Amino acid sequence: MVENARILIIDDEEGMRDFLSFVFKTEGYQALTAADGQEALELVERDNIDAILTDLKMPGMDGIELLRRIRELDRNVVVVIMTAYASLQSALEAMKYGAYDYLLKPFDDVDTVMDTIARAVERRRLIKRNARLLDDLQRANQQLNRMCEDAQQQAGELKQAYDELKSLDERKTRFMARVSRALLDSLAHIQGHVTLLSSERLGALGDEQREALVDVKQRAGELIRLVNDILYLQEAEAGQVQISPHPVSLATVVERACQSVQVKADEQAIALDCDVPEDLPRVLGDETRLQQAVTHLLENAVKFSPPFGRVSVSLRQEGNQVRLTVRDQGEGIPADKMQHIFDHLYQSDSSRQRAGGLGLGLAVVKHIVDAHGGAIEVASQAGKGTAITLILPSVVTDET
């Protein structure tokens, strides 16, 4: 603002100093005066000067030298040169040393002087504002640099923690794989002895003993399938699963899967209805993995169907694909749970939790179908059951 601006007038003529001081004060400026360069330097060093109006030719220290000395004290001060010599060279020399503008004496128009000073004060105000903005920017930049350094440090710590967790997870996976394979060996050994005992080569068996051995063999088979599922999912997550594609009869796969779950279906008085066309073409796939997937679907369907219900399996060809659908008559899957049914260890509420299991079956199915380049469709209605369809590509024709 004008009323806060301090103008320093430097001239060896007292009359000029008094005149300019009077004019500036009438316009609301604070006017300071100095008779020579040394006095002016003391005022510049002591007071916050907004604009300086100095004569170019003075005894002792001339305007050019004074200008240079002023710039050493305050590089942002705005200086206007006064000269009685209409020498463009003198004006240019002053401008080279940082003068903002120049005025020729004697003054023909006071308004020109006031306009020049007003512009000088405004320039000083802009310089101060820009300096503040620059300081703010530098502080913000410093703060940003500190934040970046903190972020880099945190990123390093997070990476270290991630690497440690990854190492722990890899060790856990290797440990689980060793344990799982050890369990498989033990279960295979148990199954072998059960088979030997059932053959009665080691002695005759009573009816109760035979029933007990059948139960042991069934439970051991369930454990073997569970451990195989765990191993498969671990390999799938590590990207280590390899399938061995060859022409496969899905009719044979379905028939074997139905046979494997027939005992459980009979226990719950559930009818298995397998609709398998005789002329269905083969598909290119891994027969062992496909049977694993279909068996899981049938076991799930039996597990979640009510007693005296029905589970159906249908196969049909559509173009270069085969659609395998398993339907049950269970409670169905809630709509808000549908997207999670293929997650590892996931079980929805109600009957699916009561039915038991670890929630691995459908996750295994999803990985197997994905490995074959297929897709899965799920349709379910509350109280009307669920239908899961496997869509398998790569139908093998007779010409293939």
Coordinates of C-alpha atoms in Angstrom, one line a residue:
M1 CA 0.0 0.0 0.0
V2 CA 1.1 3.6 -0.7
E3 CA 0.8 4.7 3.0
N4 CA 3.2 2.0 4.0
A5 CA 5.8 2.6 1.2
R6 CA 9.1 4.2 2.2
I7 CA 10.8 6.3 -0.4
L8 CA 14.4 7.3 0.0
I9 CA 15.4 10.5 -1.8
I10 CA 19.2 10.9 -2.3
D11 CA 20.4 14.3 -3.7
D12 CA 23.2 16.7 -2.7
E13 CA 20.8 19.6 -3.3
E14 CA 18.7 20.3 -0.2
G15 CA 16.0 22.1 -2.2
M16 CA 15.5 19.0 -4.4
R17 CA 15.3 16.8 -1.3
D18 CA 12.8 19.0 0.4
F19 CA 10.6 19.4 -2.7
L20 CA 10.4 15.7 -3.5
S21 CA 9.9 14.8 0.2
F22 CA 6.9 17.2 0.3
V23 CA 5.4 15.8 -2.9
F24 CA 5.7 12.2 -1.8
K25 CA 4.2 12.9 1.6
T26 CA 1.2 14.6 0.1
E27 CA 0.6 11.3 -1.8
G28 CA 0.8 9.2 1.4
Y29 CA 4.3 7.9 1.1
Q30 CA 6.9 7.9 3.9
A31 CA 9.8 10.0 2.7
L32 CA 13.4 9.7 3.9
T33 CA 16.2 11.8 2.7
A34 CA 20.0 11.6 2.4
A35 CA 22.5 14.2 1.2
D36 CA 25.2 11.8 0.0
G37 CA 25.9 8.1 -0.7
Q38 CA 27.2 7.1 2.7
E39 CA 24.2 8.5 4.6
A40 CA 22.0 6.7 2.1
L41 CA 23.7 3.4 2.6
E42 CA 23.2 3.7 6.4
L43 CA 19.5 4.3 5.8
V44 CA 19.2 1.3 3.4
E45 CA 20.9 -0.9 5.9
R46 CA 18.8 0.3 8.8
D47 CA 15.3 0.8 7.3
N48 CA 13.1 -1.3 5.0
I49 CA 13.2 0.9 1.9
D50 CA 10.7 0.2 -0.9
A51 CA 12.0 2.6 -3.6
I52 CA 15.0 4.9 -4.0
L53 CA 15.2 8.1 -6.1
T54 CA 18.9 9.1 -6.4
D55 CA 20.8 11.7 -8.3
L56 CA 23.3 10.3 -10.8
K57 CA 26.0 12.9 -10.3
M58 CA 27.0 13.7 -6.7
P59 CA 30.3 14.6 -5.0
G60 CA 32.1 11.8 -3.4
M61 CA 30.2 8.7 -4.3
D62 CA 28.4 9.1 -7.6
G63 CA 25.0 7.4 -8.4
I64 CA 26.6 4.4 -10.3
E65 CA 28.8 3.5 -7.4
L66 CA 26.0 4.1 -4.9
L67 CA 23.7 1.9 -7.0
R68 CA 26.3 -1.0 -6.9
R69 CA 26.7 -0.6 -3.1
I70 CA 22.9 -0.5 -2.6
R71 CA 22.5 -3.7 -4.6
E72 CA 25.0 -5.4 -2.3
L73 CA 22.8 -4.6 0.7
D74 CA 19.4 -5.3 -0.8
R75 CA 19.3 -6.9 -4.2
N76 CA 15.5 -6.4 -4.4
V77 CA 15.3 -2.6 -3.7
V78 CA 14.0 -0.6 -6.7
V79 CA 16.1 2.3 -7.7
V80 CA 15.2 5.2 -10.0
I81 CA 18.0 7.4 -11.3
M82 CA 17.8 11.2 -11.6
T83 CA 20.1 13.0 -13.9
A84 CA 20.4 16.4 -15.4
Y85 CA 22.4 15.1 -18.4
A86 CA 20.3 13.9 -21.3
S87 CA 22.9 11.2 -21.9
L88 CA 21.5 7.9 -23.0
Q89 CA 24.8 6.3 -22.2
S90 CA 24.6 7.4 -18.6
A91 CA 21.1 6.0 -18.3
L92 CA 22.0 2.7 -19.9
E93 CA 25.0 2.4 -17.6
A94 CA 22.8 2.8 -14.6
M95 CA 20.3 0.3 -16.0
K96 CA 23.1 -2.2 -16.4
Y97 CA 23.8 -2.0 -12.6
G98 CA 20.2 -2.7 -11.8
A99 CA 18.4 0.7 -12.0
Y100 CA 14.7 0.2 -12.6
D101 CA 14.1 3.5 -14.5
Y102 CA 15.5 7.1 -14.8
L103 CA 14.2 10.6 -14.7
L104 CA 15.6 13.8 -16.3
K105 CA 16.1 16.9 -14.3
P106 CA 14.6 19.5 -14.1
F107 CA 11.2 17.9 -13.8
D108 CA 8.7 19.3 -16.3
D109 CA 5.9 17.2 -15.1
V110 CA 5.5 16.1 -11.4
D111 CA 2.9 13.5 -12.5
T112 CA 5.6 11.7 -14.5
V113 CA 7.7 11.5 -11.3
M114 CA 4.8 10.2 -9.3
D115 CA 3.9 7.7 -11.9
T116 CA 7.4 6.4 -12.0
I117 CA 7.6 6.1 -8.2
A118 CA 4.2 4.4 -8.1
R119 CA 5.4 1.8 -10.6
A120 CA 8.6 1.4 -8.6
V121 CA 6.7 0.8 -5.4
E122 CA 4.4 -1.7 -7.2
R123 CA 7.4 -3.5 -8.6
R124 CA 8.9 -3.7 -5.0
R125 CA 5.6 -5.1 -3.8
L126 CA 5.6 -7.7 -6.6
I127 CA 9.2 -8.6 -5.8
K128 CA 8.3 -9.1 -2.1
R129 CA 5.3 -11.2 -3.0
N130 CA 7.3 -13.3 -5.4
A131 CA 10.0 -13.7 -2.8
R132 CA 7.4 -14.9 -0.3
L133 CA 5.9 -17.3 -2.9
L134 CA 9.4 -18.6 -3.7
D135 CA 10.0 -19.1 0.0
D136 CA 6.7 -20.9 0.4
L137 CA 7.5 -23.0 -2.7
Q138 CA 11.0 -23.9 -1.3
R139 CA 9.5 -24.9 2.1
A140 CA 6.9 -26.9 0.3
N141 CA 9.6 -28.5 -1.8
Q142 CA 11.6 -29.3 1.3
Q143 CA 8.6 -30.8 2.9
L144 CA 7.8 -32.8 -0.2
N145 CA 11.4 -34.0 -0.3
R146 CA 11.1 -35.1 3.4
M147 CA 7.9 -36.8 2.6
C148 CA 9.5 -38.6 -0.4
E149 CA 12.4 -39.7 1.8
D150 CA 10.0 -41.0 4.4
A151 CA 8.0 -42.7 1.7
Q152 CA 11.1 -44.3 0.3
Q153 CA 12.1 -45.4 3.7
Q154 CA 8.6 -46.9 4.3
A155 CA 8.7 -48.5 0.9
G156 CA 12.0 -50.1 1.8
E157 CA 10.6 -51.3 5.1
L158 CA 7.5 -52.6 3.4
K159 CA 9.6 -54.4 0.8
Q160 CA 11.7 -56.0 3.5
A161 CA 8.6 -57.1 5.4
Y162 CA 7.1 -58.4 2.1
D163 CA 10.3 -60.3 1.3
E164 CA 10.3 -61.8 4.8
L165 CA 6.6 -62.8 4.5
K166 CA 7.2 -64.2 1.1
S167 CA 10.1 -66.3 2.4
L168 CA 8.0 -67.5 5.3
D169 CA 5.2 -68.4 2.9
E170 CA 7.5 -70.3 0.6
R171 CA 8.9 -72.2 3.6
K172 CA 5.4 -72.9 4.8
T173 CA 4.4 -74.1 1.3
R174 CA 7.4 -76.4 1.1
F175 CA 6.7 -77.7 4.6
M176 CA 3.0 -78.3 3.8
A177 CA 4.0 -80.1 0.6
R178 CA 6.4 -82.4 2.5
V179 CA 3.7 -83.1 5.2
S180 CA 1.1 -83.8 2.5
R181 CA 3.3 -86.2 0.6
A182 CA 4.1 -87.9 3.9
L183 CA 0.4 -88.2 4.6
L184 CA -0.2 -89.7 1.1
D185 CA 2.5 -92.3 1.7
S186 CA 1.0 -93.3 5.0
L187 CA -2.6 -93.4 3.7
A188 CA -1.5 -95.5 0.7
H189 CA 0.2 -97.8 3.2
I190 CA -3.1 -98.0 5.2
Q191 CA -5.1 -98.6 2.1
G192 CA -2.8 -101.4 1.0
H193 CA -3.1 -103.2 4.4
V194 CA -6.9 -102.7 4.3
T195 CA -7.0 -104.3 0.9
L196 CA -4.8 -107.2 2.1
L197 CA -7.1 -107.7 5.1
S198 CA -10.2 -107.5 3.0
S199 CA -8.9 -110.3 0.8
E200 CA -8.8 -112.6 3.9
R201 CA -5.3 -113.8 3.0
L202 CA -4.4 -113.1 6.6
G203 CA -7.4 -114.9 8.0
A204 CA -11.2 -115.1 7.7
L205 CA -13.2 -112.0 8.6
G206 CA -16.6 -111.6 10.3
D207 CA -19.3 -109.4 9.0
E208 CA -18.6 -106.6 11.4
Q209 CA -14.9 -106.7 10.5
R210 CA -15.7 -106.4 6.8
E211 CA -17.9 -103.4 7.4
A212 CA -15.2 -101.8 9.5
L213 CA -12.6 -102.3 6.8
V214 CA -15.0 -100.9 4.1
D215 CA -15.4 -97.8 6.3
V216 CA -11.7 -97.5 6.9
K217 CA -11.0 -97.8 3.2
Q218 CA -13.6 -95.2 2.4
R219 CA -12.3 -92.7 4.9
A220 CA -8.7 -93.2 3.8
G221 CA -9.8 -92.6 0.2
E222 CA -11.4 -89.3 1.3
L223 CA -8.3 -88.2 3.1
I224 CA -6.2 -89.1 0.0
R225 CA -8.4 -86.9 -2.2
L226 CA -8.3 -84.1 0.3
V227 CA -4.5 -84.2 0.5
N228 CA -4.3 -84.3 -3.3
D229 CA -6.5 -81.2 -3.5
I230 CA -4.2 -79.4 -1.1
L231 CA -1.2 -80.3 -3.1
Y232 CA -2.9 -79.3 -6.4
L233 CA -3.9 -75.9 -5.1
Q234 CA -0.4 -75.2 -3.8
E235 CA 1.0 -76.2 -7.2
A236 CA -1.6 -74.1 -9.0
E237 CA -0.9 -71.0 -6.9
A238 CA 2.8 -71.4 -7.6
G239 CA 2.1 -71.9 -11.3
Q240 CA 3.6 -75.4 -11.3
V241 CA 0.5 -77.3 -12.5
Q242 CA 1.0 -79.1 -15.8
I243 CA -1.7 -80.9 -17.6
S244 CA -1.2 -83.8 -20.0
P245 CA -3.8 -83.2 -22.8
H246 CA -5.0 -86.1 -24.9
P247 CA -8.3 -87.1 -26.4
V248 CA -10.6 -87.9 -23.4
S249 CA -14.1 -89.4 -23.3
L250 CA -16.2 -87.2 -21.0
A251 CA -18.8 -90.0 -20.9
T252 CA -16.2 -92.3 -19.3
V253 CA -15.1 -89.5 -16.9
V254 CA -18.7 -88.9 -15.8
E255 CA -19.4 -92.7 -15.4
R256 CA -16.3 -93.1 -13.1
A257 CA -17.2 -90.0 -11.1
C258 CA -20.7 -91.3 -10.6
Q259 CA -19.4 -94.6 -9.4
S260 CA -17.0 -92.9 -6.9
V261 CA -19.9 -91.0 -5.2
Q262 CA -22.5 -93.7 -5.5
V263 CA -22.0 -95.0 -2.0
K264 CA -22.5 -91.5 -0.5
A265 CA -25.6 -91.0 -2.6
D266 CA -27.0 -94.3 -1.5
E267 CA -26.4 -93.4 2.2
Q268 CA -28.6 -90.3 1.7
A269 CA -31.1 -92.0 -0.5
I270 CA -30.2 -89.6 -3.4
A271 CA -30.7 -90.7 -7.0
L272 CA -27.9 -90.1 -9.4
D273 CA -29.2 -89.5 -12.9
C274 CA -26.5 -89.5 -15.6
D275 CA -27.6 -88.4 -19.1
V276 CA -24.6 -89.2 -21.3
P277 CA -25.1 -89.4 -25.1
E278 CA -23.4 -92.3 -26.8
D279 CA -22.2 -90.3 -29.8
L280 CA -20.6 -87.4 -27.7
P281 CA -17.2 -86.5 -29.2
R282 CA -14.0 -86.6 -27.1
V283 CA -12.3 -83.4 -25.8
L284 CA -8.6 -82.6 -25.6
G285 CA -7.7 -82.6 -21.9
D286 CA -6.1 -84.3 -18.9
E287 CA -8.3 -87.2 -18.0
T288 CA -7.2 -87.4 -14.3
R289 CA -7.7 -83.7 -13.7
L290 CA -11.1 -83.7 -15.4
Q291 CA -12.3 -86.7 -13.4
Q292 CA -11.1 -84.9 -10.2
A293 CA -13.2 -81.8 -11.2
V294 CA -16.4 -83.8 -12.0
T295 CA -16.0 -85.9 -8.9
H296 CA -15.9 -82.7 -6.8
L297 CA -19.0 -81.3 -8.5
L298 CA -20.9 -84.6 -7.8
E299 CA -19.7 -84.8 -4.2
N300 CA -20.9 -81.2 -3.6
A301 CA -24.2 -81.9 -5.2
V302 CA -24.8 -85.0 -3.1
K303 CA -23.6 -83.2 0.0
F304 CA -26.0 -80.3 -0.3
S305 CA -29.0 -82.2 -1.6
P306 CA -31.8 -83.3 0.8
P307 CA -32.5 -87.0 1.5
F308 CA -34.5 -88.6 -1.3
G309 CA -33.4 -85.9 -3.6
R310 CA -31.9 -86.2 -7.1
V311 CA -28.6 -85.2 -8.6
S312 CA -28.3 -85.1 -12.4
V313 CA -25.4 -84.9 -14.8
S314 CA -25.9 -84.0 -18.4
L315 CA -23.5 -83.6 -21.4
R316 CA -24.1 -82.0 -24.7
Q317 CA -22.1 -80.6 -27.5
E318 CA -22.3 -77.0 -28.7
G319 CA -20.1 -76.3 -31.7
N320 CA -16.5 -76.9 -30.7
Q321 CA -17.4 -77.1 -27.0
V322 CA -18.9 -79.6 -24.6
R323 CA -21.1 -78.5 -21.7
L324 CA -21.1 -80.7 -18.6
T325 CA -23.9 -79.7 -16.1
V326 CA -24.4 -81.0 -12.6
R327 CA -27.7 -80.1 -10.9
D328 CA -28.8 -80.6 -7.3
Q329 CA -32.0 -80.0 -5.3
G330 CA -30.4 -78.3 -2.4
E331 CA -31.2 -74.9 -0.8
G332 CA -29.3 -73.0 -3.5
I333 CA -26.6 -70.3 -3.1
P334 CA -27.5 -66.8 -2.0
A335 CA -26.9 -64.2 -4.7
D336 CA -24.5 -62.2 -2.5
K337 CA -22.4 -65.3 -2.0
M338 CA -22.2 -66.4 -5.6
Q339 CA -19.0 -64.6 -6.5
H340 CA -17.1 -66.3 -3.6
I341 CA -18.0 -70.0 -4.1
F342 CA -14.7 -70.6 -6.0
D343 CA -12.6 -69.0 -3.3
H344 CA -10.3 -71.2 -1.3
L345 CA -11.7 -72.4 2.0
Y346 CA -14.9 -70.6 1.4
Q347 CA -18.3 -71.9 2.6
S348 CA -21.5 -70.0 2.5
D349 CA -24.0 -70.1 5.3
S350 CA -26.7 -72.6 6.3
S351 CA -26.6 -76.0 4.7
R352 CA -23.2 -75.6 3.2
Q353 CA -21.6 -75.1 6.6
R354 CA -23.6 -77.9 8.1
A355 CA -22.5 -80.2 5.4
G356 CA -18.9 -80.0 6.5
G357 CA -15.8 -80.1 4.3
L358 CA -13.0 -77.5 4.0
G359 CA -14.3 -75.6 1.0
L360 CA -11.5 -76.7 -1.4
G361 CA -13.6 -78.6 -4.0
L362 CA -14.9 -75.8 -6.1
A363 CA -11.6 -74.0 -5.9
V364 CA -9.9 -77.1 -7.4
V365 CA -12.6 -77.3 -10.1
K366 CA -12.0 -73.7 -11.1
H367 CA -8.2 -74.2 -11.4
I368 CA -8.7 -77.3 -13.5
V369 CA -11.2 -75.7 -15.9
D370 CA -9.0 -72.7 -16.2
A371 CA -6.0 -74.9 -17.0
H372 CA -8.0 -76.4 -19.9
G373 CA -9.0 -73.0 -21.2
G374 CA -12.6 -73.5 -20.3
A375 CA -15.3 -71.6 -18.3
I376 CA -17.8 -72.2 -15.6
E377 CA -21.4 -71.1 -15.4
V378 CA -23.4 -71.1 -12.1
A379 CA -27.2 -70.9 -11.8
S380 CA -28.9 -71.1 -8.5
Q381 CA -32.4 -70.3 -7.0
A382 CA -33.2 -70.3 -3.3
G383 CA -35.0 -73.5 -2.4
K384 CA -34.6 -74.9 -5.9
G385 CA -31.0 -76.0 -6.1
T386 CA -27.9 -75.2 -8.0
A387 CA -26.7 -76.0 -11.5
I388 CA -22.9 -75.7 -12.3
T389 CA -21.9 -76.1 -15.9
L390 CA -18.3 -76.8 -17.1
I391 CA -17.7 -75.5 -20.6
L392 CA -14.7 -77.4 -22.2
P393 CA -13.3 -76.4 -25.6
S394 CA -11.2 -78.4 -28.0
V395 CA -13.6 -81.0 -29.2
V396 CA -11.7 -83.8 -30.9
T397 CA -13.3 -84.9 -34.2
D398 CA -12.6 -88.1 -36.1
E399 CA -10.5 -86.1 -38.6
T400 CA -8.3 -84.6 -35.9

